Amino acid sequence: MQKLKRVLILSASYGEGHQQAALAVRDAIMESHPGHEVHIVDYIEMVHPRLNSVARYCYLKSVRFAPALYGLFYKGTSRIAPSSLIQRRLNHLGYEELAEFLHEEQPDVILSTFPTPAGVMSVLREHGLTQIPAATVITDHAIHSQWIHPYTDHYFVGSEHVKQGLILRGIDERRISVTGIPIRPAFLEASNRAGIRAKLGLEPDYPTLLIMGGAYGVLSDIVQICEELFQSDRRMQLMVVCGRNEKLRQQIEQLSKDAKNPVWVFGFTREVHELMAVSDLIVTKAGGLTVSEALAMELPMLLYRPIPGQETQNAAFLVKSRVAVLARTRKQVIDHIYRLLRDNGSLLARMRANTNTIRKVTAARDIADKLVELENQEVIHPPQPHTPPLLAEQS
């Protein structure tokens, strides 16, 4: 019996995007390349469980209550040169544990969907402790130095914008594939919109607004926004997803009892693809996973108060591509919604058409195919020329 090829995916559970990208690639490999087995590892949890718990707590609290502080951290870390002492120390987080793990597992190729393991893999390669091909998926439409390492064999990026940013930082364009950000197959399949509307009990001729609070229900001012929309005299129906924030779900459900328009309230759900399929507009954060799912569903976006850092870069890219509008205040959210729903949604129709200029629907499969190619490819040694990161964020 022929031995199965092994793919190791190193991820992390900071938000949903990194893990969901890993799962999407795993599913694509299992479907398209049956001679493979795939192992997904939460890298920070594996090498330092206590640090992981503290770091996740700090991350969630900072993006919710101190986004400006998170933005400063993001901007500061983007200025760290690859050859600096700080970066080299960061790249040693779990160095020995990963080396031992690779010796035990013997994978044929490695994919990182989180920056930290990508850096550690580069150091292991530099020190000659492994020759396993290593690739990275950048899970935002943003450019940050923590993703970029000299011994990474290949980068998978969401847009031409990110590709050009990597080239400016000295990465050979032959090592970059513009695949899109990988998402679950459910977002790529044709949806029976009439059937979903009937299942949910939606009004067939009402404009449908989807409000996504994020996996942990951290969309700013979501309660106040819902309160105003629930009492609106404008004809619409609303679906509100509160994620894992049970307190928020209960608040929204209580408010919905007196709503003038039809309202559906959800907690954490795996059926987001169905909700997007029957929506005319989504109000959301600008996380890489959610915006990629919306693009795949050709769904126009209203992005509210993106968190400084990768979300502001995601938002800038999407607004420039004319598939999204940006709101910085609650009033702007309401005004944008009313403006976009006017004239039978003619502006929304143009935004929906614009998604076809940047949406990538085969990202997971394309990444899976390239990883299989990398299994037998000669690894980078010595590394390609590598320049320090640019200091300014790109928009």
PDB file of C-alpha atoms in Angstrom, residues 117-288:
ATOM      1  CA  PRO A 117       4.864  29.683  12.666  1.00  0.00           C
ATOM      2  CA  ALA A 118       5.885  31.018   9.252  1.00  0.00           C
ATOM      3  CA  GLY A 119       8.736  32.892  10.927  1.00  0.00           C
ATOM      4  CA  VAL A 120       9.792  29.924  13.055  1.00  0.00           C
ATOM      5  CA  MET A 121       9.806  27.654   9.994  1.00  0.00           C
ATOM      6  CA  SER A 122      12.077  30.126   8.217  1.00  0.00           C
ATOM      7  CA  VAL A 123      14.586  30.016  11.093  1.00  0.00           C
ATOM      8  CA  LEU A 124      14.540  26.204  11.187  1.00  0.00           C
ATOM      9  CA  ARG A 125      15.277  26.185   7.471  1.00  0.00           C
ATOM     10  CA  GLU A 126      18.021  28.787   7.876  1.00  0.00           C
ATOM     11  CA  HIS A 127      19.737  26.664  10.526  1.00  0.00           C
ATOM     12  CA  GLY A 128      19.516  23.544   8.384  1.00  0.00           C
ATOM     13  CA  LEU A 129      17.228  21.726  10.832  1.00  0.00           C
ATOM     14  CA  THR A 130      14.677  20.924   8.143  1.00  0.00           C
ATOM     15  CA  GLN A 131      14.380  20.987   4.366  1.00  0.00           C
ATOM     16  CA  ILE A 132      10.593  20.615   4.252  1.00  0.00           C
ATOM     17  CA  PRO A 133       8.982  22.984   1.705  1.00  0.00           C
ATOM     18  CA  ALA A 134       7.116  25.794   3.494  1.00  0.00           C
ATOM     19  CA  ALA A 135       4.360  28.074   2.193  1.00  0.00           C
ATOM     20  CA  THR A 136       2.209  30.812   3.709  1.00  0.00           C
ATOM     21  CA  VAL A 137      -1.369  32.003   3.196  1.00  0.00           C
ATOM     22  CA  ILE A 138      -1.802  35.699   3.990  1.00  0.00           C
ATOM     23  CA  THR A 139      -5.352  35.882   5.335  1.00  0.00           C
ATOM     24  CA  ASP A 140      -6.029  39.603   4.795  1.00  0.00           C
ATOM     25  CA  HIS A 141      -5.864  42.090   1.931  1.00  0.00           C
ATOM     26  CA  ALA A 142      -3.083  43.745   3.918  1.00  0.00           C
ATOM     27  CA  ILE A 143       0.704  43.794   3.910  1.00  0.00           C
ATOM     28  CA  HIS A 144       2.602  43.273   7.161  1.00  0.00           C
ATOM     29  CA  SER A 145       6.223  42.334   7.738  1.00  0.00           C
ATOM     30  CA  GLN A 146       5.364  39.517  10.165  1.00  0.00           C
ATOM     31  CA  TRP A 147       4.159  37.427   7.213  1.00  0.00           C
ATOM     32  CA  ILE A 148       7.393  37.862   5.241  1.00  0.00           C
ATOM     33  CA  HIS A 149      10.369  35.565   5.871  1.00  0.00           C
ATOM     34  CA  PRO A 150      13.421  34.733   3.736  1.00  0.00           C
ATOM     35  CA  TYR A 151      13.054  30.943   3.694  1.00  0.00           C
ATOM     36  CA  THR A 152       9.367  30.842   2.765  1.00  0.00           C
ATOM     37  CA  ASP A 153       9.069  29.000  -0.547  1.00  0.00           C
ATOM     38  CA  HIS A 154       5.706  30.362  -1.653  1.00  0.00           C
ATOM     39  CA  TYR A 155       3.090  32.951  -0.692  1.00  0.00           C
ATOM     40  CA  PHE A 156      -0.644  32.720  -1.401  1.00  0.00           C
ATOM     41  CA  VAL A 157      -2.317  36.139  -1.344  1.00  0.00           C
ATOM     42  CA  GLY A 158      -5.817  37.494  -1.697  1.00  0.00           C
ATOM     43  CA  SER A 159      -5.260  40.190  -4.306  1.00  0.00           C
ATOM     44  CA  GLU A 160      -2.888  41.777  -6.790  1.00  0.00           C
ATOM     45  CA  HIS A 161      -2.585  44.632  -4.283  1.00  0.00           C
ATOM     46  CA  VAL A 162      -0.915  42.334  -1.732  1.00  0.00           C
ATOM     47  CA  LYS A 163       1.265  40.727  -4.395  1.00  0.00           C
ATOM     48  CA  GLN A 164       2.677  44.114  -5.385  1.00  0.00           C
ATOM     49  CA  GLY A 165       3.351  44.892  -1.725  1.00  0.00           C
ATOM     50  CA  LEU A 166       5.391  41.701  -1.376  1.00  0.00           C
ATOM     51  CA  ILE A 167       7.343  42.472  -4.530  1.00  0.00           C
ATOM     52  CA  LEU A 168       8.190  45.925  -3.114  1.00  0.00           C
ATOM     53  CA  ARG A 169       9.642  44.107  -0.114  1.00  0.00           C
ATOM     54  CA  GLY A 170      11.960  42.043  -2.283  1.00  0.00           C
ATOM     55  CA  ILE A 171       9.933  38.855  -2.800  1.00  0.00           C
ATOM     56  CA  ASP A 172      10.390  37.260  -6.223  1.00  0.00           C
ATOM     57  CA  GLU A 173       7.019  37.388  -7.984  1.00  0.00           C
ATOM     58  CA  ARG A 174       7.472  33.747  -9.042  1.00  0.00           C
ATOM     59  CA  ARG A 175       7.042  32.862  -5.371  1.00  0.00           C
ATOM     60  CA  ILE A 176       3.642  34.595  -5.145  1.00  0.00           C
ATOM     61  CA  SER A 177       0.258  33.262  -6.272  1.00  0.00           C
ATOM     62  CA  VAL A 178      -2.826  35.502  -6.281  1.00  0.00           C
ATOM     63  CA  THR A 179      -5.336  32.842  -5.274  1.00  0.00           C
ATOM     64  CA  GLY A 180      -7.741  34.748  -3.080  1.00  0.00           C
ATOM     65  CA  ILE A 181      -8.271  33.929   0.593  1.00  0.00           C
ATOM     66  CA  PRO A 182      -9.482  30.329   1.041  1.00  0.00           C
ATOM     67  CA  ILE A 183     -13.053  29.877   2.275  1.00  0.00           C
ATOM     68  CA  ARG A 184     -15.409  26.943   2.787  1.00  0.00           C
ATOM     69  CA  PRO A 185     -16.935  25.339  -0.341  1.00  0.00           C
ATOM     70  CA  ALA A 186     -20.438  26.225   0.865  1.00  0.00           C
ATOM     71  CA  PHE A 187     -19.793  29.843  -0.160  1.00  0.00           C
ATOM     72  CA  LEU A 188     -18.896  28.786  -3.694  1.00  0.00           C
ATOM     73  CA  GLU A 189     -21.885  26.596  -4.484  1.00  0.00           C
ATOM     74  CA  ALA A 190     -24.996  27.857  -6.239  1.00  0.00           C
ATOM     75  CA  SER A 191     -27.635  28.692  -3.630  1.00  0.00           C
ATOM     76  CA  ASN A 192     -31.356  28.071  -3.863  1.00  0.00           C
ATOM     77  CA  ARG A 193     -32.276  31.570  -2.759  1.00  0.00           C
ATOM     78  CA  ALA A 194     -36.024  31.010  -3.007  1.00  0.00           C
ATOM     79  CA  GLY A 195     -35.719  27.838  -0.955  1.00  0.00           C
ATOM     80  CA  ILE A 196     -33.616  29.536   1.734  1.00  0.00           C
ATOM     81  CA  ARG A 197     -36.029  32.469   1.937  1.00  0.00           C
ATOM     82  CA  ALA A 198     -38.922  30.055   2.377  1.00  0.00           C
ATOM     83  CA  LYS A 199     -37.043  28.037   5.028  1.00  0.00           C
ATOM     84  CA  LEU A 200     -36.254  31.159   7.061  1.00  0.00           C
ATOM     85  CA  GLY A 201     -39.683  32.675   6.532  1.00  0.00           C
ATOM     86  CA  LEU A 202     -38.346  35.818   4.847  1.00  0.00           C
ATOM     87  CA  GLU A 203     -40.630  38.217   3.018  1.00  0.00           C
ATOM     88  CA  PRO A 204     -39.900  37.617  -0.689  1.00  0.00           C
ATOM     89  CA  ASP A 205     -40.095  41.286  -1.748  1.00  0.00           C
ATOM     90  CA  TYR A 206     -38.438  43.035   1.227  1.00  0.00           C
ATOM     91  CA  PRO A 207     -34.848  44.308   0.998  1.00  0.00           C
ATOM     92  CA  THR A 208     -32.781  42.102   3.309  1.00  0.00           C
ATOM     93  CA  LEU A 209     -30.068  43.493   5.567  1.00  0.00           C
ATOM     94  CA  LEU A 210     -27.534  41.178   7.245  1.00  0.00           C
ATOM     95  CA  ILE A 211     -25.721  42.527  10.325  1.00  0.00           C
ATOM     96  CA  MET A 212     -22.691  40.456  11.370  1.00  0.00           C
ATOM     97  CA  GLY A 213     -21.229  41.052  14.810  1.00  0.00           C
ATOM     98  CA  GLY A 214     -18.172  38.861  14.189  1.00  0.00           C
ATOM     99  CA  ALA A 215     -17.438  35.442  15.699  1.00  0.00           C
ATOM    100  CA  TYR A 216     -17.296  37.005  19.173  1.00  0.00           C
ATOM    101  CA  GLY A 217     -19.948  39.664  18.633  1.00  0.00           C
ATOM    102  CA  VAL A 218     -17.584  42.639  18.747  1.00  0.00           C
ATOM    103  CA  LEU A 219     -19.030  44.905  16.023  1.00  0.00           C
ATOM    104  CA  SER A 220     -19.025  48.355  17.584  1.00  0.00           C
ATOM    105  CA  ASP A 221     -22.392  49.857  18.639  1.00  0.00           C
ATOM    106  CA  ILE A 222     -24.345  46.926  17.234  1.00  0.00           C
ATOM    107  CA  VAL A 223     -27.100  47.272  19.864  1.00  0.00           C
ATOM    108  CA  GLN A 224     -27.676  50.966  19.156  1.00  0.00           C
ATOM    109  CA  ILE A 225     -27.616  50.395  15.388  1.00  0.00           C
ATOM    110  CA  CYS A 226     -30.157  47.592  15.658  1.00  0.00           C
ATOM    111  CA  GLU A 227     -32.343  49.646  17.990  1.00  0.00           C
ATOM    112  CA  GLU A 228     -32.596  52.439  15.423  1.00  0.00           C
ATOM    113  CA  LEU A 229     -33.141  50.123  12.453  1.00  0.00           C
ATOM    114  CA  PHE A 230     -35.775  48.085  14.296  1.00  0.00           C
ATOM    115  CA  GLN A 231     -37.843  51.263  14.723  1.00  0.00           C
ATOM    116  CA  SER A 232     -37.339  52.481  11.161  1.00  0.00           C
ATOM    117  CA  ASP A 233     -40.337  53.186   8.957  1.00  0.00           C
ATOM    118  CA  ARG A 234     -38.305  52.105   5.910  1.00  0.00           C
ATOM    119  CA  ARG A 235     -39.432  48.764   4.529  1.00  0.00           C
ATOM    120  CA  MET A 236     -36.724  46.159   5.151  1.00  0.00           C
ATOM    121  CA  GLN A 237     -36.081  42.914   6.977  1.00  0.00           C
ATOM    122  CA  LEU A 238     -33.059  42.294   9.149  1.00  0.00           C
ATOM    123  CA  MET A 239     -30.962  39.277  10.117  1.00  0.00           C
ATOM    124  CA  VAL A 240     -28.544  39.829  13.011  1.00  0.00           C
ATOM    125  CA  VAL A 241     -25.718  37.374  13.772  1.00  0.00           C
ATOM    126  CA  CYS A 242     -24.266  37.772  17.278  1.00  0.00           C
ATOM    127  CA  GLY A 243     -21.592  35.073  17.127  1.00  0.00           C
ATOM    128  CA  ARG A 244     -20.613  33.491  20.437  1.00  0.00           C
ATOM    129  CA  ASN A 245     -21.696  36.549  22.432  1.00  0.00           C
ATOM    130  CA  GLU A 246     -24.743  35.121  24.225  1.00  0.00           C
ATOM    131  CA  LYS A 247     -25.403  38.320  26.176  1.00  0.00           C
ATOM    132  CA  LEU A 248     -25.552  40.266  22.918  1.00  0.00           C
ATOM    133  CA  ARG A 249     -27.927  37.739  21.370  1.00  0.00           C
ATOM    134  CA  GLN A 250     -30.309  38.099  24.299  1.00  0.00           C
ATOM    135  CA  GLN A 251     -30.156  41.906  24.072  1.00  0.00           C
ATOM    136  CA  ILE A 252     -30.950  41.901  20.362  1.00  0.00           C
ATOM    137  CA  GLU A 253     -33.759  39.386  20.795  1.00  0.00           C
ATOM    138  CA  GLN A 254     -35.329  41.575  23.477  1.00  0.00           C
ATOM    139  CA  LEU A 255     -35.117  44.632  21.221  1.00  0.00           C
ATOM    140  CA  SER A 256     -36.585  42.722  18.283  1.00  0.00           C
ATOM    141  CA  LYS A 257     -39.853  42.086  20.130  1.00  0.00           C
ATOM    142  CA  ASP A 258     -40.958  45.678  19.456  1.00  0.00           C
ATOM    143  CA  ALA A 259     -39.441  45.994  15.973  1.00  0.00           C
ATOM    144  CA  LYS A 260     -41.527  47.537  13.196  1.00  0.00           C
ATOM    145  CA  ASN A 261     -39.836  45.351  10.577  1.00  0.00           C
ATOM    146  CA  PRO A 262     -39.247  41.570  10.522  1.00  0.00           C
ATOM    147  CA  VAL A 263     -36.115  40.548  12.461  1.00  0.00           C
ATOM    148  CA  TRP A 264     -34.243  37.230  12.774  1.00  0.00           C
ATOM    149  CA  VAL A 265     -31.557  36.854  15.450  1.00  0.00           C
ATOM    150  CA  PHE A 266     -28.815  34.211  15.374  1.00  0.00           C
ATOM    151  CA  GLY A 267     -25.960  33.239  17.674  1.00  0.00           C
ATOM    152  CA  PHE A 268     -22.920  31.479  16.249  1.00  0.00           C
ATOM    153  CA  THR A 269     -23.964  29.710  13.050  1.00  0.00           C
ATOM    154  CA  ARG A 270     -22.337  27.595  10.355  1.00  0.00           C
ATOM    155  CA  GLU A 271     -25.050  28.656   7.909  1.00  0.00           C
ATOM    156  CA  VAL A 272     -23.669  32.119   7.167  1.00  0.00           C
ATOM    157  CA  HIS A 273     -23.488  31.187   3.470  1.00  0.00           C
ATOM    158  CA  GLU A 274     -27.274  30.816   3.417  1.00  0.00           C
ATOM    159  CA  LEU A 275     -27.801  34.145   5.170  1.00  0.00           C
ATOM    160  CA  MET A 276     -25.448  35.884   2.737  1.00  0.00           C
ATOM    161  CA  ALA A 277     -27.153  34.232  -0.231  1.00  0.00           C
ATOM    162  CA  VAL A 278     -30.499  35.888   0.550  1.00  0.00           C
ATOM    163  CA  SER A 279     -29.128  39.282   1.664  1.00  0.00           C
ATOM    164  CA  ASP A 280     -28.890  42.511  -0.311  1.00  0.00           C
ATOM    165  CA  LEU A 281     -26.325  44.201   1.958  1.00  0.00           C
ATOM    166  CA  ILE A 282     -24.084  43.158   4.854  1.00  0.00           C
ATOM    167  CA  VAL A 283     -23.026  45.420   7.723  1.00  0.00           C
ATOM    168  CA  THR A 284     -19.850  43.967   9.183  1.00  0.00           C
ATOM    169  CA  LYS A 285     -16.330  44.348  10.465  1.00  0.00           C
ATOM    170  CA  ALA A 286     -13.615  44.175   7.820  1.00  0.00           C
ATOM    171  CA  GLY A 287     -12.066  40.852   8.819  1.00  0.00           C
ATOM    172  CA  GLY A 288     -10.364  38.940   6.017  1.00  0.00           C
TER     173      GLY A 288
END
